[in-house]
Coordinates of C-alpha atoms and ligand atoms in Angstrom, one line a residue:
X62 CA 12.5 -15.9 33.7
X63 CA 11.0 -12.6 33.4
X64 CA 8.8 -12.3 30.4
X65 CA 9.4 -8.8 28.3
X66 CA 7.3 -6.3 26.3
X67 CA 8.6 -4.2 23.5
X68 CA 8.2 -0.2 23.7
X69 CA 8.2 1.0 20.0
X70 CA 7.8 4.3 18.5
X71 CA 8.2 5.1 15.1
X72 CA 9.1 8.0 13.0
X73 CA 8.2 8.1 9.2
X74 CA 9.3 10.7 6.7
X75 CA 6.6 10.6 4.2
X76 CA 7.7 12.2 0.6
X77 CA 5.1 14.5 -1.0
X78 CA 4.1 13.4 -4.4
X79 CA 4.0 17.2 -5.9
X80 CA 5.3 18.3 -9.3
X81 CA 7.9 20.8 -7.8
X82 CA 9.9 20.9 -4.6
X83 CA 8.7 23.0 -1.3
X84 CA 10.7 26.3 -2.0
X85 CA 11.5 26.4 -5.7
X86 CA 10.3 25.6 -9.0
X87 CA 13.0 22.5 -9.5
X88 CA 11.4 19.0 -9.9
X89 CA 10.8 17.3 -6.5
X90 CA 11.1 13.2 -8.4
X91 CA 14.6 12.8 -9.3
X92 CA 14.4 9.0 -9.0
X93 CA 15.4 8.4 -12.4
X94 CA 17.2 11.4 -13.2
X95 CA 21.1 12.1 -12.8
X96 CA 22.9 13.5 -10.0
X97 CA 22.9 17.4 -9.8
X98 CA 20.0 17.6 -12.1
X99 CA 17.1 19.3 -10.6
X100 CA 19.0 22.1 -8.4
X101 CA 19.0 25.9 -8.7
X102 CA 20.5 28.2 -6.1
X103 CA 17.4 28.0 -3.6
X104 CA 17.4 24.1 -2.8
X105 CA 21.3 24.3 -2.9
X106 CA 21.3 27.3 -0.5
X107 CA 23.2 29.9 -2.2
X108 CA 23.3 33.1 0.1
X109 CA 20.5 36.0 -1.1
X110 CA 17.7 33.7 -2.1
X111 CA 14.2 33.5 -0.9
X112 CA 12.4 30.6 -0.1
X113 CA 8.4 30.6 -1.6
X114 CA 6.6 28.1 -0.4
X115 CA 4.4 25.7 -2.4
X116 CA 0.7 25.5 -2.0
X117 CA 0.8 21.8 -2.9
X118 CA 2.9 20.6 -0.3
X119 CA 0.3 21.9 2.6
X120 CA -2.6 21.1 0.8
X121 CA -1.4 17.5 0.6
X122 CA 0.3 17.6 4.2
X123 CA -3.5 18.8 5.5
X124 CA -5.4 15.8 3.9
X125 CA -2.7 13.5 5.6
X126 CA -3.1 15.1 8.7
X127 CA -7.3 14.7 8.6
X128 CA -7.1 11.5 7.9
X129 CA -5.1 10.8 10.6
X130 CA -7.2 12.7 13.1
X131 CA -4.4 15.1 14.2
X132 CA -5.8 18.5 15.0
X133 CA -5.0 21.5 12.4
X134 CA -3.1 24.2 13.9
X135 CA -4.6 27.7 12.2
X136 CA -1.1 29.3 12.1
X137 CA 2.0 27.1 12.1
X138 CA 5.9 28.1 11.9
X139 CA 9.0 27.2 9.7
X140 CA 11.9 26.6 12.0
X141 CA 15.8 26.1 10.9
X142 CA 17.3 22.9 12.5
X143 CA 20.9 23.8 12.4
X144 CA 23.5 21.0 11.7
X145 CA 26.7 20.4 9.7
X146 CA 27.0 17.4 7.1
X147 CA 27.9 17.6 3.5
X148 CA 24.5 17.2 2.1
X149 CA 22.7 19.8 3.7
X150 CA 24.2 23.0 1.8
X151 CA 22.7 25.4 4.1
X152 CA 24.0 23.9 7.0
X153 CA 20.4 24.2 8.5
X154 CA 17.1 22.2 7.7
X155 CA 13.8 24.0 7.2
X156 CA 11.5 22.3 9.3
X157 CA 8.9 23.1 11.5
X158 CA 9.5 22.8 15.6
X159 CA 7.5 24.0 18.2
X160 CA 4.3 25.5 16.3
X161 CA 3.8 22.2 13.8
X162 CA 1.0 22.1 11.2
X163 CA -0.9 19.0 13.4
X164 CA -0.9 18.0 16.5
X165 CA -2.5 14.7 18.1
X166 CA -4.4 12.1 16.1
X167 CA -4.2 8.4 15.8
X168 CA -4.8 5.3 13.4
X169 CA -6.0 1.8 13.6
X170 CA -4.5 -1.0 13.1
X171 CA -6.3 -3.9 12.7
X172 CA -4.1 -6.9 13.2
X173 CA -4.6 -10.2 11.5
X174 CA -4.7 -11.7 14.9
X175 CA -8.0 -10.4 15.5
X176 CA -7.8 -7.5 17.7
X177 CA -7.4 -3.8 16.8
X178 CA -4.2 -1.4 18.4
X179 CA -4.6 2.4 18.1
X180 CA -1.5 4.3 17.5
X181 CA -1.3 8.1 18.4
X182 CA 0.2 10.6 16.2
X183 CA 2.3 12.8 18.5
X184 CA 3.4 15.2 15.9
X185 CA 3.1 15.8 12.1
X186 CA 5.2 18.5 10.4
X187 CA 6.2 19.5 7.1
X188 CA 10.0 19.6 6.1
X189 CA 12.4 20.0 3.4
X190 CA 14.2 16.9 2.7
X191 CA 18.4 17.2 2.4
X192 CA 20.7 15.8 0.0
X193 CA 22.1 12.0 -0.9
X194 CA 25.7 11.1 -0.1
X195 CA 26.9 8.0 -0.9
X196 CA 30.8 6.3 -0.9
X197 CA 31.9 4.7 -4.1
X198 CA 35.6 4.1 -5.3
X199 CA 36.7 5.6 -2.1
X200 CA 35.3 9.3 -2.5
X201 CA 32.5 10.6 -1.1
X202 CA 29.5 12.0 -4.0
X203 CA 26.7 14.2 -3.1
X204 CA 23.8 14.4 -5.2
X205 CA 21.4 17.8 -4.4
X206 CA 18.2 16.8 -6.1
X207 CA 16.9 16.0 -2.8
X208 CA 17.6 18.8 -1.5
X209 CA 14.3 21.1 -0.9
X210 CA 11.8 17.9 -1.2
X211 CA 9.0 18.1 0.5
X212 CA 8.5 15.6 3.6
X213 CA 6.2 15.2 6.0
X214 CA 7.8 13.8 9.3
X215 CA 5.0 12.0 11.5
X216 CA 5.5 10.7 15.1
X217 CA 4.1 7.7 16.7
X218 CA 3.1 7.5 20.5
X219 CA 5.6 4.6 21.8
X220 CA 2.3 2.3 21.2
X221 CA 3.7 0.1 19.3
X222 CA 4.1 -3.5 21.6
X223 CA 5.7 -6.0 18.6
X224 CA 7.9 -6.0 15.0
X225 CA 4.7 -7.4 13.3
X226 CA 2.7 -4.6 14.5
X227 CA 5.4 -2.2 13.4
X228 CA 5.4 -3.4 9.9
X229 CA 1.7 -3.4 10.1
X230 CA 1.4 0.3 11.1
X231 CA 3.7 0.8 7.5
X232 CA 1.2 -1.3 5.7
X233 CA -1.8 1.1 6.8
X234 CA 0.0 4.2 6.3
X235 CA 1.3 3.3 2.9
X236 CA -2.7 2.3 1.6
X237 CA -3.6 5.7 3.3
X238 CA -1.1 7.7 1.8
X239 CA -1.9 6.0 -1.4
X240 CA -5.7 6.2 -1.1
X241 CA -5.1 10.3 -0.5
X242 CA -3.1 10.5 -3.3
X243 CA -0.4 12.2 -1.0
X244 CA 2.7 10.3 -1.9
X245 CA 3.7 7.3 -4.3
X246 CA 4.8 5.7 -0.5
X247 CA 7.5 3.3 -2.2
X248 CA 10.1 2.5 0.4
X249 CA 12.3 0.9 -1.8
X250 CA 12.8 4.9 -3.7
X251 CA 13.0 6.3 -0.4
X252 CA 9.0 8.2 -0.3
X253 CA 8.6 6.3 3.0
X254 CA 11.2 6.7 5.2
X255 CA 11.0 4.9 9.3
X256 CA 13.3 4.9 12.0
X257 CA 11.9 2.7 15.0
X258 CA 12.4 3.9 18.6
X259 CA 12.5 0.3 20.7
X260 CA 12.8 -0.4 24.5
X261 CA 11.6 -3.6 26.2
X262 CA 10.8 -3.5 29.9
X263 CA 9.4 -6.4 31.8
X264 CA 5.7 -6.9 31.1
X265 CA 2.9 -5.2 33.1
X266 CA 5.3 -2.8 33.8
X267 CA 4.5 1.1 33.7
X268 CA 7.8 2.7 33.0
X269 CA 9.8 3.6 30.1
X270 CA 13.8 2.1 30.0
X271 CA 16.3 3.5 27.7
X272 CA 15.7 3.3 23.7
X273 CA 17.8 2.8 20.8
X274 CA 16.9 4.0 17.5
X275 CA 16.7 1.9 13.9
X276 CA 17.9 3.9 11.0
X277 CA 17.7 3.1 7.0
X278 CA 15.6 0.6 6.6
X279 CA 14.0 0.5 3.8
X280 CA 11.0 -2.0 3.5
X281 CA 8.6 -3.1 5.4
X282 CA 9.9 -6.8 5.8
X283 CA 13.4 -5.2 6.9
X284 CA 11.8 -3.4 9.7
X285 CA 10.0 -6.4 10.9
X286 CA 13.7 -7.9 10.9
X287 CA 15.5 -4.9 12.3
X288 CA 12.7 -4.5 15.3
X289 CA 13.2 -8.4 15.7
X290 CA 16.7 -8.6 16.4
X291 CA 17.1 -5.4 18.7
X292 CA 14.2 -6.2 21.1
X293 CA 16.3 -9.9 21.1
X294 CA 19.7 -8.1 21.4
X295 CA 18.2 -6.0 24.4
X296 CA 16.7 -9.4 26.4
X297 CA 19.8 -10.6 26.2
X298 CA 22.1 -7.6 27.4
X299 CA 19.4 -7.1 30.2
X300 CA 19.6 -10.6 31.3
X301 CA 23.3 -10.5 31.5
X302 CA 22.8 -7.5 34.1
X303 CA 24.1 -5.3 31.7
X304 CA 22.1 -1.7 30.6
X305 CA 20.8 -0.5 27.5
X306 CA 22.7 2.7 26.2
X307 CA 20.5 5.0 24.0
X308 CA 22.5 4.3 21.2
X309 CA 21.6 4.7 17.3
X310 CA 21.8 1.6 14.9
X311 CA 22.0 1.2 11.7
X312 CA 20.1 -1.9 9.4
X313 CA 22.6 -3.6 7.1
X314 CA 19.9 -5.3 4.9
X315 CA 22.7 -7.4 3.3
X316 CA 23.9 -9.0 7.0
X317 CA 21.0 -8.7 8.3
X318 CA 22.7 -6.9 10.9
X319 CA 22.5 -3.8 13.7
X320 CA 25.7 -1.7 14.2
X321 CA 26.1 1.1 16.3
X322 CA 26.2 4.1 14.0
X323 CA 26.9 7.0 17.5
X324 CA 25.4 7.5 20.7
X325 CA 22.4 9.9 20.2
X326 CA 22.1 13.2 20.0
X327 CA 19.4 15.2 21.5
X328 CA 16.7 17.8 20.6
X329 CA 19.2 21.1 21.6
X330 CA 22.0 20.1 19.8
X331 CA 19.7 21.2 16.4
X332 CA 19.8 25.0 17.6
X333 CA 16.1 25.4 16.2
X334 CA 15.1 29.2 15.4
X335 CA 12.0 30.9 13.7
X336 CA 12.9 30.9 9.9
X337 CA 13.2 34.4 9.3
X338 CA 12.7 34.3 5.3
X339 CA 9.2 32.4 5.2
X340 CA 6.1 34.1 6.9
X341 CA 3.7 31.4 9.1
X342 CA 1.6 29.1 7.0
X343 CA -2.2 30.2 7.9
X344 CA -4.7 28.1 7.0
X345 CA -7.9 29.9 7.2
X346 CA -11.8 28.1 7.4
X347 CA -12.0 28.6 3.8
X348 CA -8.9 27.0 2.8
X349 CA -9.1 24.3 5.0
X350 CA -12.7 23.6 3.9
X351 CA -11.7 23.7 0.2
X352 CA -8.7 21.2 1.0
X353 CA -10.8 18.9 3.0
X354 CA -13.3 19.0 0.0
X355 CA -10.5 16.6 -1.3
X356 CA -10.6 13.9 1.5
X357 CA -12.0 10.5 0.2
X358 CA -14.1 7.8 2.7
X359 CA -11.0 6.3 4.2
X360 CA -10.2 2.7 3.3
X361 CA -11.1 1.2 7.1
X362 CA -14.5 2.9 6.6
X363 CA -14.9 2.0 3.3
X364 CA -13.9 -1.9 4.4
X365 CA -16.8 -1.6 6.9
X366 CA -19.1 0.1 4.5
X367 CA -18.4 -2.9 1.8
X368 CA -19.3 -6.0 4.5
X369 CA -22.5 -3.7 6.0
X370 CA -23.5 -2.4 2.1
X371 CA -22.4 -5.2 0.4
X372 CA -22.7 -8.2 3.2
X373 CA -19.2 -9.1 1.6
X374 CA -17.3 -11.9 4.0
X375 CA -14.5 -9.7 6.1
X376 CA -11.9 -11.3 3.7
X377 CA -13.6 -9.8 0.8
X378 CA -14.0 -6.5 2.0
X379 CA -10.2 -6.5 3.2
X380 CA -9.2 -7.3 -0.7
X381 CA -11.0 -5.2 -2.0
X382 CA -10.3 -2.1 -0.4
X383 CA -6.2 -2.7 -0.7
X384 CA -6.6 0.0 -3.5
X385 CA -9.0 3.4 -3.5
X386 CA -8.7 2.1 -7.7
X387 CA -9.5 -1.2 -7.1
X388 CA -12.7 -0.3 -4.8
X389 CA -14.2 2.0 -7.2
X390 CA -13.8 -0.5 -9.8
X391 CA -15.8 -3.0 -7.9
X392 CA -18.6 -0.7 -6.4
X393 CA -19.1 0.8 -10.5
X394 CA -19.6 -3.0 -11.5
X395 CA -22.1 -4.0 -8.7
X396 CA -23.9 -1.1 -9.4
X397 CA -23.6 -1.7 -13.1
X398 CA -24.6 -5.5 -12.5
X399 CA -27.3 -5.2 -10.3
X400 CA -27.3 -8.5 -8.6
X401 CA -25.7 -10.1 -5.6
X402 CA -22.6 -8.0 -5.1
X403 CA -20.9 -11.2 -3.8
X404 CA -20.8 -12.2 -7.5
X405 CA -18.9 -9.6 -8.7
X406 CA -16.4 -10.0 -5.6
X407 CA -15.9 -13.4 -6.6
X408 CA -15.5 -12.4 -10.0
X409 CA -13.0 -9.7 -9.2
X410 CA -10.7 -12.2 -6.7
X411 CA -10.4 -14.6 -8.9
X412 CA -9.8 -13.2 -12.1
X413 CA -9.8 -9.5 -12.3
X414 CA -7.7 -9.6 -9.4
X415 CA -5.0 -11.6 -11.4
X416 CA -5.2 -9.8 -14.5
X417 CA -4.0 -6.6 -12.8
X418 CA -1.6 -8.0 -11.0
X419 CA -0.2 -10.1 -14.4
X420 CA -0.4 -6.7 -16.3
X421 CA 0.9 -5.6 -13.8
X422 CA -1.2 -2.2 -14.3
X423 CA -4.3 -0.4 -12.2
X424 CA -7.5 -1.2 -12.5
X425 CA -7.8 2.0 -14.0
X426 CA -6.0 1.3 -16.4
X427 CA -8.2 -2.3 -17.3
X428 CA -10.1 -1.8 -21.2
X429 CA -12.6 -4.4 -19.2
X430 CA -14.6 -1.4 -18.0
X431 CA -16.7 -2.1 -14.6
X432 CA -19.9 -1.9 -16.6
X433 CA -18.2 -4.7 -19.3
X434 CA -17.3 -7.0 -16.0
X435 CA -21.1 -7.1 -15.3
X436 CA -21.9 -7.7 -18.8
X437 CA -20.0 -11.2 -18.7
X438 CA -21.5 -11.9 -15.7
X439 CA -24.7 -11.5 -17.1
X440 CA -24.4 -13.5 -20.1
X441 CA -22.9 -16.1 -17.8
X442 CA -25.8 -15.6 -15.7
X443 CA -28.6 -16.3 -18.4
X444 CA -26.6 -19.4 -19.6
X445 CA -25.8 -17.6 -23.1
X446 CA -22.4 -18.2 -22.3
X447 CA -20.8 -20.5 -20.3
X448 CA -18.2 -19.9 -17.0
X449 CA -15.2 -21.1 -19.0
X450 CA -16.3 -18.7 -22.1
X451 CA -16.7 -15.9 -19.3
X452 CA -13.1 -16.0 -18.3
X453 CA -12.0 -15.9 -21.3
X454 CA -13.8 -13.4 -22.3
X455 CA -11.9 -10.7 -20.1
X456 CA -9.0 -11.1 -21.8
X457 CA -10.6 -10.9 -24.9
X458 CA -12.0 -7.5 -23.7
X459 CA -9.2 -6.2 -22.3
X460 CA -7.4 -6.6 -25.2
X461 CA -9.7 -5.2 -27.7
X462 CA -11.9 -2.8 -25.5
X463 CA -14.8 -3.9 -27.4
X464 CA -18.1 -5.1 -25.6
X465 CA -18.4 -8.5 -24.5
X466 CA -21.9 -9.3 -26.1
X467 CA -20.5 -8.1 -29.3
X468 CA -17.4 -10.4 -28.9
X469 CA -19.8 -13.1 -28.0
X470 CA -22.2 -12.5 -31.2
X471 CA -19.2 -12.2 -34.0
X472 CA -17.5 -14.9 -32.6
X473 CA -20.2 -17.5 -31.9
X474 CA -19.6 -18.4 -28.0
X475 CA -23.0 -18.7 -27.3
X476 CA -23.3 -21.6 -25.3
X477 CA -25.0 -24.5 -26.4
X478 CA -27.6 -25.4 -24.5
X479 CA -29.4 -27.7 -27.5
X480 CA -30.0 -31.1 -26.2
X481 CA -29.9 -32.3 -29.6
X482 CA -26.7 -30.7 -30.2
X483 CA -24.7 -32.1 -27.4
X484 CA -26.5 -35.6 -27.4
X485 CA -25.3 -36.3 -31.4
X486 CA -21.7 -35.0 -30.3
X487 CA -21.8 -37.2 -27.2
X488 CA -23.2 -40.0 -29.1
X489 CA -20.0 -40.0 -31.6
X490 CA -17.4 -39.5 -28.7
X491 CA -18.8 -42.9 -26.9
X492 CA -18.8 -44.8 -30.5
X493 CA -14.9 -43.9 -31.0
X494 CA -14.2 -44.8 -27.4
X495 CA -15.7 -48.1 -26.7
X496 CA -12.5 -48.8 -24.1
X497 CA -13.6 -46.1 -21.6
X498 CA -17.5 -46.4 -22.2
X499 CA -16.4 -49.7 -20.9
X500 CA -14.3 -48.7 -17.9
X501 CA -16.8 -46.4 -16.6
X502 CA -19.2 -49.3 -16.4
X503 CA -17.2 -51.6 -14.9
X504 CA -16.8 -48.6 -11.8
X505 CA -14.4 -46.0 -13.1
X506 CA -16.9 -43.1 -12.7
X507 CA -14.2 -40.8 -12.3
X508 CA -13.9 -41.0 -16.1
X509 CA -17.1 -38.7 -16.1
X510 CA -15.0 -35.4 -16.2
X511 CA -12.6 -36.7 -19.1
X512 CA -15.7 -37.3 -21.1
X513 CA -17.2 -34.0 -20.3
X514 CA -13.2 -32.4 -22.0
X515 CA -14.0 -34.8 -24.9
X516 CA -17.4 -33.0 -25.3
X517 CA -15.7 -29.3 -24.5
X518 CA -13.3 -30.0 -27.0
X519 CA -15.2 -31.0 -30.1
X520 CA -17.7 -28.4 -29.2
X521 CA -14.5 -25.5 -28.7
X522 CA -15.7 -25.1 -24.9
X523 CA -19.2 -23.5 -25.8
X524 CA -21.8 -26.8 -24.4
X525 CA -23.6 -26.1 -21.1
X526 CA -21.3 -28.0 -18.5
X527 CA -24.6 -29.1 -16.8
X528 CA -26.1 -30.1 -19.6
X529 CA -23.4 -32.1 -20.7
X530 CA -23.2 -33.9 -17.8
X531 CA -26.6 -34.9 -17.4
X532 CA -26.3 -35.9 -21.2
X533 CA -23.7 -38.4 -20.7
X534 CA -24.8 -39.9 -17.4
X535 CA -27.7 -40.5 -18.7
X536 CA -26.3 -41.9 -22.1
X537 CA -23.4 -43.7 -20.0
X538 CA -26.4 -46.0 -18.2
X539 CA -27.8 -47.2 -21.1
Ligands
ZN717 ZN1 15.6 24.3 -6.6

């Protein structure tokens, strides 16, 4: 049987995370607004307005395009891509054609798997997004408040050889567009937006067959699916001797489905033309130079940066860099704690980690400061406090915002590390349990750790663990 690669290309519309949309003054987030809302006679393409372009929307559009490597072009067009359908007032699309802000460029991918693919960026242009339409109770709405978003549309090389690496090309845009800043990249409100472009063709092989393209999906797991079952659906039509037609398809989530939405259209059908009502977008050196001011160490560098700086494992330094917030956060507490940065990693996946994602908040957002983090490991450090106190400590901090050595002070936590202490407290536990003192000795040794909760308990958590242990070994022996 011949064995088959997939061919897949994909195109993203990326929306812009600025306050207002790319020609007007309306709000460009209408995700929890009502239909009709956030329109005025530009972005619903009344006849006699102007376009004005926003600032915003290329400064944002050139940070995307740096950190994708793409290649600035110094003067770019608007085009109008002309077609009919209820939700695009105008009946054109301003977008940008021939002359597109960035050209070129590429981003890594590495794959759990091991090895790393590189992805080139054919094309990235900016866009104004169109209206919603949607069918309910047998009429068709239309809702303008996307009309006049700003987009980004970015196209893939067809580099892409498998679903997994698809979905993993979505994972890295969405952290970089994320980590820019550019755009809240939530697929499930529609900021990302990919269509895949798939054709198989027997492996080894150096030509291209015909492709079909994916429409509406809209998460990252659903193009995984979607990419899944057309590269099966296209094995099985070629082995049958039949041909793939370049067909578009559409996802139904709920089926889990492809249907055939029409056969394709192509490029000339859109009628592009120069928009006459917007002059070029010219980006000089000093413009560009104050834009790029902006761009942030990128979160593959910074994940190299973390395991050369920081000697963190590769599984650490993945973690850790998920989130610009989250990295920060963790290079502002080893540089507050001043030790082995591998503690504070631990410290962070563990804990930290989970107290985010419980809260359900950024670590911005954490009243355990980075500098309060090191403190508790400190005091855990110099056995004033034990690990269990630690822990519970940042909650304590988080919900009070006060410092942890204060907390530790009021409350008495300090550990207690008093022989004396602990051996008078250990000494009553074995007098009121003369049934276990005598199980341990006759070989249930496991009994140890229920002792050392016995101990924890009457001493509300705060004896040295170690200490406590040695303690009752010792006086277990006897
Ligand atoms: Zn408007």
């Amino acid at each position: 049987m011949t064995e088959y690669e997939a061919i897949i290309g994909l195109e993203t519309h990326i929306q812009l995370n600025t306050i207002t949309k790319i020609f007007c003054s309306c709000k460009a987030d209408s995700w929890f607004d009502p239909p009709n809302t956030n329109i005025c006679p530009i972005c619903t393409g009344l006849p006699g307005v102007l376009p004005v372009l926003n600032r915003a929307v290329v400064e944002k559009a050139v940070l995307l395009a740096a950190a994708m490597q793409s290649q600035l072009r110094p003067l770019s067009y608007f085009d109008r891509k002309n077609y009919f359908y209820p939700d695009l007032p105008k009946g054109y699309q301003i977008s940008q054609f021939d002359q597109s802000l960035a050209y070129g460029g590429y981003i890594d991918l590495p794959m759990p798997q091991g090895y790393t693919r590189r992805i080139s960026i054919h094309k990235l242009h900016i866009e104004e997004d169109a209206g919603k339409t949607k069918n309910e109770h047998g009429r068709r709405l239309i809702d303008f408040n996307r009309c006049g978003v700003p987009l980004v549309e970015m196209v893939t090389g067809p580099d892409l050889r498998s679903a997994d690496e698809a979905a993993q090309y979505l994972l890295r845009l969405r952290q970089l567009l994320r980590w820019l800043g550019v755009s809240e990249a939530d697929m499930e409100k529609g900021h990302l937006r990919c269509d895949a472009n798939v054709s198989i063709r027997p492996k080894g092989a150096d030509y291209l067959n015909p492709k079909t393209e994916i429409k509406n999906v809209n998460s990252i797991d659903a193009v995984r699916d979607a990419i899944n079952s057309e590269i099966e659906r296209q094995i099985r039509e070629t082995e049958a001797g039949r041909r793939i037609e370049a067909w578009t398809l559409d996802w139904d989530e709920e089926t889990g489905k492809l249907h055939k939405m029409r056969s394709k259209e192509t490029e000339a059908d859109y009628r592009y033309f120069r928009e006459p009502d917007l002059l070029p977008i010219r980006i000089d050196d000093a413009w560009r130079d104050q834009i790029l001011s902006q761009l942030p160490e990128l979160p593959l560098a910074r994940r190299q940066r973390f395991r050369e700086q920081y000697e963190l494992p590769e599984y650490d330094a993945e973690l850790l860099t998920t989130e610009r917030g989250l990295s920060d956060y963790f290079e502002a507490a080893v540089k507050a704690y001043g030790g082995d940065p591998k503690r504070v990693s631990n410290w962070m996946m563990n804990d930290v980690l989970r107290m985010i994602n419980d809260l359900g908040i950024g670590p911005g957002e954490l009243r355990l400061s980075p500098q309060y983090l090191a403190q508790i490991i400190r005091l855990v450090d110099a056995n004033t406090i034990n690990v269990s106190t630690g822990k519970a400590l940042l909650a304590k901090v988080h919900q009070t915002g006060r410092a942890p050595d204060e907390i530790v002070k009021e409350e008495g936590l300090a550990q207690v590390s008093d022989d004396a202490a602990i051996r008078a407290v250990v000494q009553a536990i074995l007098e009121a349990n003369p049934k276990e003192v005598q199980s341990y000795k006759s070989g249930k040794v496991t009994l140890l750790g229920w002792f050392v909760g016995q101990v924890m308990r009457q001493m509300r958590g705060k004896a040295d663990p170690n200490l406590t242990r040695s303690v009752l070994e010792e006086m277990l022996a006897r």
